[in-house]
Amino acid sequence: MFFRRTKKGLVLLLLYVDDMVITGSDTKGIIALKSHLHSCFEMKDLGSLRYFLGIEVDKSHDGHFISQVKCASEIILRAGLTDSKVVETPLELNVKLNHTNGKVLPNPTLYRQLVVSLNYLTITRPDISYAVHIVSQFMSAPRTSHFDAVLRIIWYIKGTLYQGLHFSTTSDLRLRAYTDSDLEGDVTERRSTTGYCMFLGNSLISWLSKKQSVVSRSSAEAEYKTMAHTTAEIVWLRWLLGDMGIYLTESTPIYCDNKAAIHIAHNDVFHKRTKHIEIDCHFVRHHLGKKTITLPYVRSEFKLADLFTKSLPSHRLQFSDKQPQDVFSTI
């Protein structure tokens, strides 16, 4: 991403190989940039943004809606699911897949192709992020149970084909984050899962579902590692928003349901329980002291990051009216 500040506003250029998006608040600056690029390269101006790298963009009076309907339809077609079957959740509740479930697939090519495509689909479908994170762990030697899990994700997508993300033009520009970790969620290596999501106003702009690199010895430790990852993402997002002319003066709240982790962050005395996570402690505490972040407590039932660390019932896959404004929409 390249940006240029002028007296009349800001011009942004987002480039991926030979595809680009040009936007900003300086209309004349955008026209001048297009003219300059046309003089240097052979280019085609496709007009207002409608489609970019498989992402469909629909503009309305209240914001932008992005989805990947074409990409999702191609995945369904590649999987050969021509029946009318759909499911309400991408994963069965409390499912625990491992490397010994089922028989080894004689030809894993289709499995790998589908998982790679599903991973790209998570750009606009955070609701399948955790499920895709799970099936991605068996790429080297997938089994029949793993392929069944992939098919379930695709059946879920069939029933929610037109779902995507809405970015509101009326939303405020306050950044906030939700974190969660699933202690020893991986039944093979006993490693926990880091999950977080971040909102700019009512718009979901960043999320993660990822297995932690080392085994945690307590829920507080697993949560604290997640908190450190979340803090790092917040620091980067605040820097990026600053480059785009959005300067956040307020602290960014990280909503967490683990009181032990919150207590450790506020406690400047290290003891045996926290020595092995001292680096994470120092990092989080540093930004807590600088007031880059705050650590408010949130009850588990309002914790949005659950979506990225565990399989949930269908009603939890949608954001209720007790939580921030819905980020999932339907065309």
CSV table of C-alpha atoms in Angstrom, one decimal:
chain,number,residue,atom,x,y,z
A,1,MET,CA,0.0,0.0,0.0
A,2,PHE,CA,1.3,3.4,-1.0
A,3,PHE,CA,-0.1,6.7,0.2
A,4,ARG,CA,0.3,10.4,-0.5
A,5,ARG,CA,-0.9,13.3,1.5
A,6,THR,CA,-1.8,16.5,-0.3
A,7,LYS,CA,-3.3,19.8,0.8
A,8,LYS,CA,-6.7,18.6,-0.4
A,9,GLY,CA,-6.6,15.2,1.3
A,10,LEU,CA,-5.1,11.7,0.9
A,11,VAL,CA,-4.5,9.4,-2.0
A,12,LEU,CA,-4.1,5.6,-1.4
A,13,LEU,CA,-2.9,3.0,-3.9
A,14,LEU,CA,-3.3,-0.7,-3.0
A,15,LEU,CA,-1.2,-2.9,-5.4
A,16,TYR,CA,-1.1,-6.7,-5.8
A,17,VAL,CA,1.1,-7.8,-8.7
A,18,ASP,CA,-0.7,-6.0,-11.6
A,19,ASP,CA,-4.0,-5.3,-10.0
A,20,MET,CA,-4.6,-2.1,-8.1
A,21,VAL,CA,-7.2,-0.1,-6.2
A,22,ILE,CA,-6.9,3.7,-6.0
A,23,THR,CA,-8.9,5.6,-3.5
A,24,GLY,CA,-8.8,8.6,-1.1
A,25,SER,CA,-10.3,11.9,-0.3
A,26,ASP,CA,-8.4,14.0,-2.9
A,27,THR,CA,-10.4,13.5,-6.1
A,28,LYS,CA,-8.1,15.7,-8.3
A,29,GLY,CA,-5.1,13.8,-6.8
A,30,ILE,CA,-6.6,10.5,-7.8
A,31,ILE,CA,-7.2,11.7,-11.4
A,32,ALA,CA,-3.7,13.0,-11.6
A,33,LEU,CA,-2.3,9.7,-10.4
A,34,LYS,CA,-4.3,7.7,-12.9
A,35,SER,CA,-3.1,10.0,-15.7
A,36,HIS,CA,0.5,9.7,-14.6
A,37,LEU,CA,0.3,5.9,-14.4
A,38,HIS,CA,-1.3,5.7,-17.9
A,39,SER,CA,1.6,7.7,-19.3
A,40,CYS,CA,4.1,5.2,-17.8
A,41,PHE,CA,2.3,1.8,-18.3
A,42,GLU,CA,-0.4,0.3,-20.4
A,43,MET,CA,-3.4,0.2,-18.1
A,44,LYS,CA,-7.1,-0.3,-18.1
A,45,ASP,CA,-9.4,1.7,-15.8
A,46,LEU,CA,-12.3,-0.5,-14.8
A,47,GLY,CA,-14.2,2.3,-13.0
A,48,SER,CA,-15.7,2.0,-9.5
A,49,LEU,CA,-14.5,-0.9,-7.5
A,50,ARG,CA,-16.7,-4.0,-8.0
A,51,TYR,CA,-14.4,-6.9,-8.0
A,52,PHE,CA,-10.8,-7.3,-6.8
A,53,LEU,CA,-8.9,-10.6,-6.5
A,54,GLY,CA,-12.0,-12.7,-6.1
A,55,ILE,CA,-13.7,-10.3,-3.6
A,56,GLU,CA,-17.0,-8.7,-4.7
A,57,VAL,CA,-17.7,-5.2,-3.5
A,58,ASP,CA,-21.2,-3.8,-3.4
A,59,LYS,CA,-21.6,-0.1,-2.5
A,60,SER,CA,-24.8,1.3,-0.9
A,61,HIS,CA,-25.9,4.5,0.8
A,62,ASP,CA,-24.8,3.1,4.2
A,63,GLY,CA,-21.5,1.5,3.4
A,64,HIS,CA,-19.8,-1.3,1.5
A,65,PHE,CA,-20.6,-5.0,1.5
A,66,ILE,CA,-17.8,-7.4,0.5
A,67,SER,CA,-18.3,-11.1,-0.2
A,68,GLN,CA,-16.9,-14.0,-2.3
A,69,VAL,CA,-20.0,-15.6,-3.7
A,70,LYS,CA,-18.3,-16.6,-7.0
A,71,CYS,CA,-15.4,-18.1,-5.1
A,72,ALA,CA,-17.8,-20.0,-2.7
A,73,SER,CA,-19.8,-21.3,-5.7
A,74,GLU,CA,-16.7,-22.6,-7.4
A,75,ILE,CA,-15.7,-24.5,-4.2
A,76,ILE,CA,-19.2,-26.1,-4.0
A,77,LEU,CA,-18.9,-27.1,-7.6
A,78,ARG,CA,-15.4,-28.5,-7.2
A,79,ALA,CA,-16.5,-30.6,-4.2
A,80,GLY,CA,-19.3,-32.0,-6.4
A,81,LEU,CA,-22.1,-31.2,-3.9
A,82,THR,CA,-25.1,-30.9,-6.2
A,83,ASP,CA,-27.7,-32.0,-3.7
A,84,SER,CA,-29.7,-29.6,-1.5
A,85,LYS,CA,-28.2,-30.6,1.8
A,86,VAL,CA,-27.0,-27.8,4.1
A,87,VAL,CA,-26.0,-27.6,7.8
A,88,GLU,CA,-26.2,-24.9,10.4
A,89,THR,CA,-22.6,-24.9,11.6
A,90,PRO,CA,-19.3,-25.5,9.9
A,91,LEU,CA,-18.1,-27.9,12.6
A,92,GLU,CA,-19.9,-30.4,14.8
A,93,LEU,CA,-20.1,-29.3,18.5
A,94,ASN,CA,-17.1,-30.5,20.6
A,95,VAL,CA,-15.5,-32.3,17.6
A,96,LYS,CA,-11.9,-33.4,18.2
A,97,LEU,CA,-10.1,-34.4,15.0
A,98,ASN,CA,-6.7,-36.1,15.2
A,99,HIS,CA,-4.2,-37.7,12.9
A,100,THR,CA,-5.6,-41.3,13.4
A,101,ASN,CA,-9.3,-40.7,12.7
A,102,GLY,CA,-10.6,-42.7,9.7
A,103,LYS,CA,-8.7,-44.2,6.8
A,104,VAL,CA,-6.0,-42.4,4.8
A,105,LEU,CA,-7.2,-40.9,1.6
A,106,PRO,CA,-5.7,-42.7,-1.4
A,107,ASN,CA,-5.5,-39.4,-3.3
A,108,PRO,CA,-5.3,-36.2,-1.1
A,109,THR,CA,-5.3,-33.8,-4.1
A,110,LEU,CA,-8.9,-32.7,-3.9
A,111,TYR,CA,-8.7,-32.3,-0.1
A,112,ARG,CA,-5.8,-30.0,-0.4
A,113,GLN,CA,-7.4,-28.0,-3.2
A,114,LEU,CA,-10.6,-27.5,-1.2
A,115,VAL,CA,-8.7,-26.5,2.0
A,116,VAL,CA,-6.6,-23.9,0.2
A,117,SER,CA,-9.7,-22.5,-1.5
A,118,LEU,CA,-11.6,-22.4,1.9
A,119,ASN,CA,-8.6,-20.6,3.4
A,120,TYR,CA,-8.9,-17.9,0.8
A,121,LEU,CA,-12.6,-17.7,1.5
A,122,THR,CA,-12.0,-16.7,5.1
A,123,ILE,CA,-11.0,-13.2,3.8
A,124,THR,CA,-14.8,-12.3,4.0
A,125,ARG,CA,-16.0,-15.3,6.0
A,126,PRO,CA,-14.6,-15.2,9.5
A,127,ASP,CA,-17.3,-17.6,10.6
A,128,ILE,CA,-15.5,-20.5,9.0
A,129,SER,CA,-12.0,-19.4,10.2
A,130,TYR,CA,-11.8,-21.8,13.1
A,131,ALA,CA,-13.1,-24.8,11.1
A,132,VAL,CA,-10.6,-24.1,8.3
A,133,HIS,CA,-7.9,-23.7,10.8
A,134,ILE,CA,-8.7,-27.3,12.1
A,135,VAL,CA,-8.8,-29.0,8.7
A,136,SER,CA,-5.6,-27.2,7.6
A,137,GLN,CA,-3.7,-29.2,10.1
A,138,PHE,CA,-4.1,-32.5,8.2
A,139,MET,CA,-2.8,-31.4,4.7
A,140,SER,CA,0.2,-33.8,4.7
A,141,ALA,CA,-1.9,-37.0,5.3
A,142,PRO,CA,-5.6,-36.3,5.3
A,143,ARG,CA,-8.0,-39.1,6.3
A,144,THR,CA,-11.7,-39.8,5.6
A,145,SER,CA,-12.8,-38.1,8.8
A,146,HIS,CA,-11.0,-34.9,7.8
A,147,PHE,CA,-12.5,-34.9,4.4
A,148,ASP,CA,-16.0,-35.3,6.0
A,149,ALA,CA,-15.2,-32.2,8.0
A,150,VAL,CA,-14.3,-30.3,4.9
A,151,LEU,CA,-17.5,-31.3,3.2
A,152,ARG,CA,-19.4,-30.1,6.3
A,153,ILE,CA,-17.8,-26.7,6.0
A,154,ILE,CA,-18.9,-26.6,2.3
A,155,TRP,CA,-22.5,-27.7,3.2
A,156,TYR,CA,-22.5,-24.8,5.7
A,157,ILE,CA,-21.3,-22.4,3.0
A,158,LYS,CA,-24.1,-23.6,0.7
A,159,GLY,CA,-26.7,-22.5,3.3
A,160,THR,CA,-25.0,-19.1,3.9
A,161,LEU,CA,-23.7,-18.4,0.3
A,162,TYR,CA,-24.5,-14.7,0.3
A,163,GLN,CA,-23.0,-13.9,3.6
A,164,GLY,CA,-20.1,-11.4,3.9
A,165,LEU,CA,-18.9,-8.4,5.7
A,166,HIS,CA,-20.5,-4.9,5.9
A,167,PHE,CA,-18.4,-1.8,6.5
A,168,SER,CA,-20.6,1.1,7.6
A,169,THR,CA,-20.0,4.7,6.5
A,170,THR,CA,-21.8,5.9,9.7
A,171,SER,CA,-19.6,3.9,12.1
A,172,ASP,CA,-17.3,5.7,14.5
A,173,LEU,CA,-13.5,5.2,14.4
A,174,ARG,CA,-12.9,3.6,17.8
A,175,LEU,CA,-10.8,0.5,17.8
A,176,ARG,CA,-11.6,-2.4,20.2
A,177,ALA,CA,-10.6,-6.0,20.4
A,178,TYR,CA,-11.9,-9.3,21.9
A,179,THR,CA,-9.6,-12.2,22.8
A,180,ASP,CA,-10.0,-15.9,23.7
A,181,SER,CA,-7.9,-19.0,23.9
A,182,ASP,CA,-8.9,-22.7,24.0
A,183,LEU,CA,-6.6,-24.5,26.5
A,184,GLU,CA,-5.1,-27.6,25.0
A,185,GLY,CA,-7.6,-27.5,22.1
A,186,ASP,CA,-5.2,-29.6,20.0
A,187,VAL,CA,-5.7,-33.2,21.2
A,188,THR,CA,-2.4,-34.4,19.6
A,189,GLU,CA,0.1,-31.9,20.7
A,190,ARG,CA,-1.9,-30.3,23.5
A,191,ARG,CA,-1.3,-26.8,22.2
A,192,SER,CA,-3.9,-24.1,22.8
A,193,THR,CA,-5.6,-22.0,20.1
A,194,THR,CA,-5.2,-18.2,19.9
A,195,GLY,CA,-8.3,-16.3,18.8
A,196,TYR,CA,-9.0,-12.6,18.5
A,197,CYS,CA,-11.2,-10.2,16.5
A,198,MET,CA,-11.0,-6.4,16.2
A,199,PHE,CA,-13.6,-3.8,15.3
A,200,LEU,CA,-13.2,-0.3,14.0
A,201,GLY,CA,-16.5,1.1,15.1
A,202,ASN,CA,-19.0,-1.5,14.1
A,203,SER,CA,-16.9,-3.0,11.3
A,204,LEU,CA,-14.9,-6.2,11.8
A,205,ILE,CA,-11.4,-5.5,10.3
A,206,SER,CA,-9.1,-8.1,11.7
A,207,TRP,CA,-9.3,-11.6,13.2
A,208,LEU,CA,-7.1,-14.6,13.8
A,209,SER,CA,-7.5,-18.3,14.6
A,210,LYS,CA,-4.2,-20.0,15.1
A,211,LYS,CA,-2.6,-22.8,17.1
A,212,GLN,CA,0.0,-21.5,19.6
A,213,SER,CA,3.6,-22.4,19.1
A,214,VAL,CA,4.3,-23.9,22.5
A,215,VAL,CA,2.2,-25.8,25.1
A,216,SER,CA,0.6,-23.6,27.8
A,217,ARG,CA,0.5,-24.9,31.4
A,218,SER,CA,-2.6,-23.0,32.5
A,219,SER,CA,-5.6,-21.2,31.0
A,220,ALA,CA,-4.1,-17.9,32.3
A,221,GLU,CA,-0.9,-18.5,30.4
A,222,ALA,CA,-2.8,-19.5,27.2
A,223,GLU,CA,-4.9,-16.3,27.5
A,224,TYR,CA,-1.9,-14.2,28.2
A,225,LYS,CA,-0.1,-15.4,25.0
A,226,THR,CA,-3.3,-14.5,23.1
A,227,MET,CA,-3.3,-11.1,24.8
A,228,ALA,CA,0.3,-10.5,23.6
A,229,HIS,CA,-0.6,-11.4,20.0
A,230,THR,CA,-3.6,-9.1,20.2
A,231,THR,CA,-1.6,-6.3,21.6
A,232,ALA,CA,0.9,-6.6,18.7
A,233,GLU,CA,-1.9,-6.5,16.2
A,234,ILE,CA,-3.4,-3.4,17.9
A,235,VAL,CA,0.0,-1.6,17.8
A,236,TRP,CA,0.3,-2.3,14.0
A,237,LEU,CA,-3.3,-1.3,13.3
A,238,ARG,CA,-2.9,2.0,15.2
A,239,TRP,CA,0.2,2.7,13.2
A,240,LEU,CA,-1.5,1.8,9.9
A,241,LEU,CA,-4.5,3.9,10.7
A,242,GLY,CA,-2.2,6.8,11.6
A,243,ASP,CA,-0.6,6.6,8.2
A,244,MET,CA,-4.1,6.8,6.7
A,245,GLY,CA,-4.8,10.0,8.6
A,246,ILE,CA,-6.8,8.3,11.4
A,247,TYR,CA,-5.1,9.1,14.7
A,248,LEU,CA,-6.4,7.2,17.7
A,249,THR,CA,-6.0,9.1,20.9
A,250,GLU,CA,-8.0,6.8,23.2
A,251,SER,CA,-6.7,3.5,24.6
A,252,THR,CA,-7.8,0.4,22.7
A,253,PRO,CA,-9.8,-1.9,25.0
A,254,ILE,CA,-9.0,-5.7,24.8
A,255,TYR,CA,-12.0,-7.5,26.2
A,256,CYS,CA,-11.0,-10.6,28.0
A,257,ASP,CA,-12.9,-13.1,30.3
A,258,ASN,CA,-9.9,-14.4,32.2
A,259,LYS,CA,-9.4,-12.4,35.4
A,260,ALA,CA,-6.1,-14.2,36.2
A,261,ALA,CA,-4.6,-12.9,32.9
A,262,ILE,CA,-5.9,-9.4,33.6
A,263,HIS,CA,-4.5,-9.5,37.1
A,264,ILE,CA,-1.0,-10.6,35.9
A,265,ALA,CA,-1.0,-7.7,33.4
A,266,HIS,CA,-1.6,-5.2,36.2
A,267,ASN,CA,0.7,-6.8,38.7
A,268,ASP,CA,4.3,-5.6,38.4
A,269,VAL,CA,5.7,-8.4,40.7
A,270,PHE,CA,6.8,-11.5,38.9
A,271,HIS,CA,6.6,-14.8,40.7
A,272,LYS,CA,7.1,-18.5,39.8
A,273,ARG,CA,3.7,-18.7,38.1
A,274,THR,CA,4.6,-16.1,35.5
A,275,LYS,CA,8.4,-16.3,35.0
A,276,HIS,CA,8.0,-18.6,31.9
A,277,ILE,CA,5.9,-16.0,30.2
A,278,GLU,CA,7.8,-13.0,31.3
A,279,ILE,CA,8.5,-11.6,27.8
A,280,ASP,CA,4.8,-11.6,27.0
A,281,CYS,CA,4.1,-10.0,30.4
A,282,HIS,CA,6.5,-7.2,29.8
A,283,PHE,CA,5.2,-6.6,26.3
A,284,VAL,CA,1.6,-6.3,27.3
A,285,ARG,CA,2.4,-4.4,30.5
A,286,HIS,CA,4.5,-1.9,28.5
A,287,HIS,CA,1.6,-1.0,26.3
A,288,LEU,CA,-0.8,-1.1,29.2
A,289,GLY,CA,1.4,1.5,30.9
A,290,LYS,CA,1.6,3.6,27.8
A,291,LYS,CA,-2.2,3.5,27.6
A,292,THR,CA,-2.1,2.0,24.1
A,293,ILE,CA,-4.5,-0.6,25.5
A,294,THR,CA,-6.8,-1.2,28.4
A,295,LEU,CA,-8.0,-4.6,29.7
A,296,PRO,CA,-11.7,-4.5,30.6
A,297,TYR,CA,-13.3,-7.8,31.8
A,298,VAL,CA,-16.2,-9.2,29.7
A,299,ARG,CA,-18.4,-12.1,30.7
A,300,SER,CA,-17.9,-15.3,28.7
A,301,GLU,CA,-21.3,-15.1,27.0
A,302,PHE,CA,-20.5,-11.8,25.4
A,303,LYS,CA,-17.0,-12.8,24.2
A,304,LEU,CA,-17.0,-12.6,20.4
A,305,ALA,CA,-13.6,-14.2,20.0
A,306,ASP,CA,-15.2,-17.6,20.9
A,307,LEU,CA,-15.9,-17.8,17.2
A,308,PHE,CA,-12.2,-18.3,16.5
A,309,THR,CA,-11.3,-20.9,19.2
A,310,LYS,CA,-14.0,-23.5,19.3
A,311,SER,CA,-17.0,-25.0,17.5
A,312,LEU,CA,-20.2,-23.1,18.4
A,313,PRO,CA,-24.0,-23.8,18.1
A,314,SER,CA,-25.7,-22.0,15.2
A,315,HIS,CA,-27.1,-19.1,17.4
A,316,ARG,CA,-23.6,-18.2,18.5
A,317,LEU,CA,-22.4,-17.8,14.9
A,318,GLN,CA,-24.4,-14.7,14.7
A,319,PHE,CA,-23.8,-11.5,16.7
A,320,SER,CA,-26.8,-10.9,19.0
A,321,ASP,CA,-28.3,-7.6,19.9
A,322,LYS,CA,-26.4,-7.8,23.2
A,323,GLN,CA,-23.2,-7.5,21.3
A,324,PRO,CA,-21.8,-5.0,18.9
A,325,GLN,CA,-23.8,-4.3,15.8
A,326,ASP,CA,-24.0,-7.2,13.4
A,327,VAL,CA,-21.0,-7.5,11.1
A,328,PHE,CA,-22.5,-10.4,9.1
A,329,SER,CA,-25.0,-9.4,6.5
A,330,THR,CA,-26.8,-10.9,3.6
A,331,ILE,CA,-27.1,-9.3,0.2
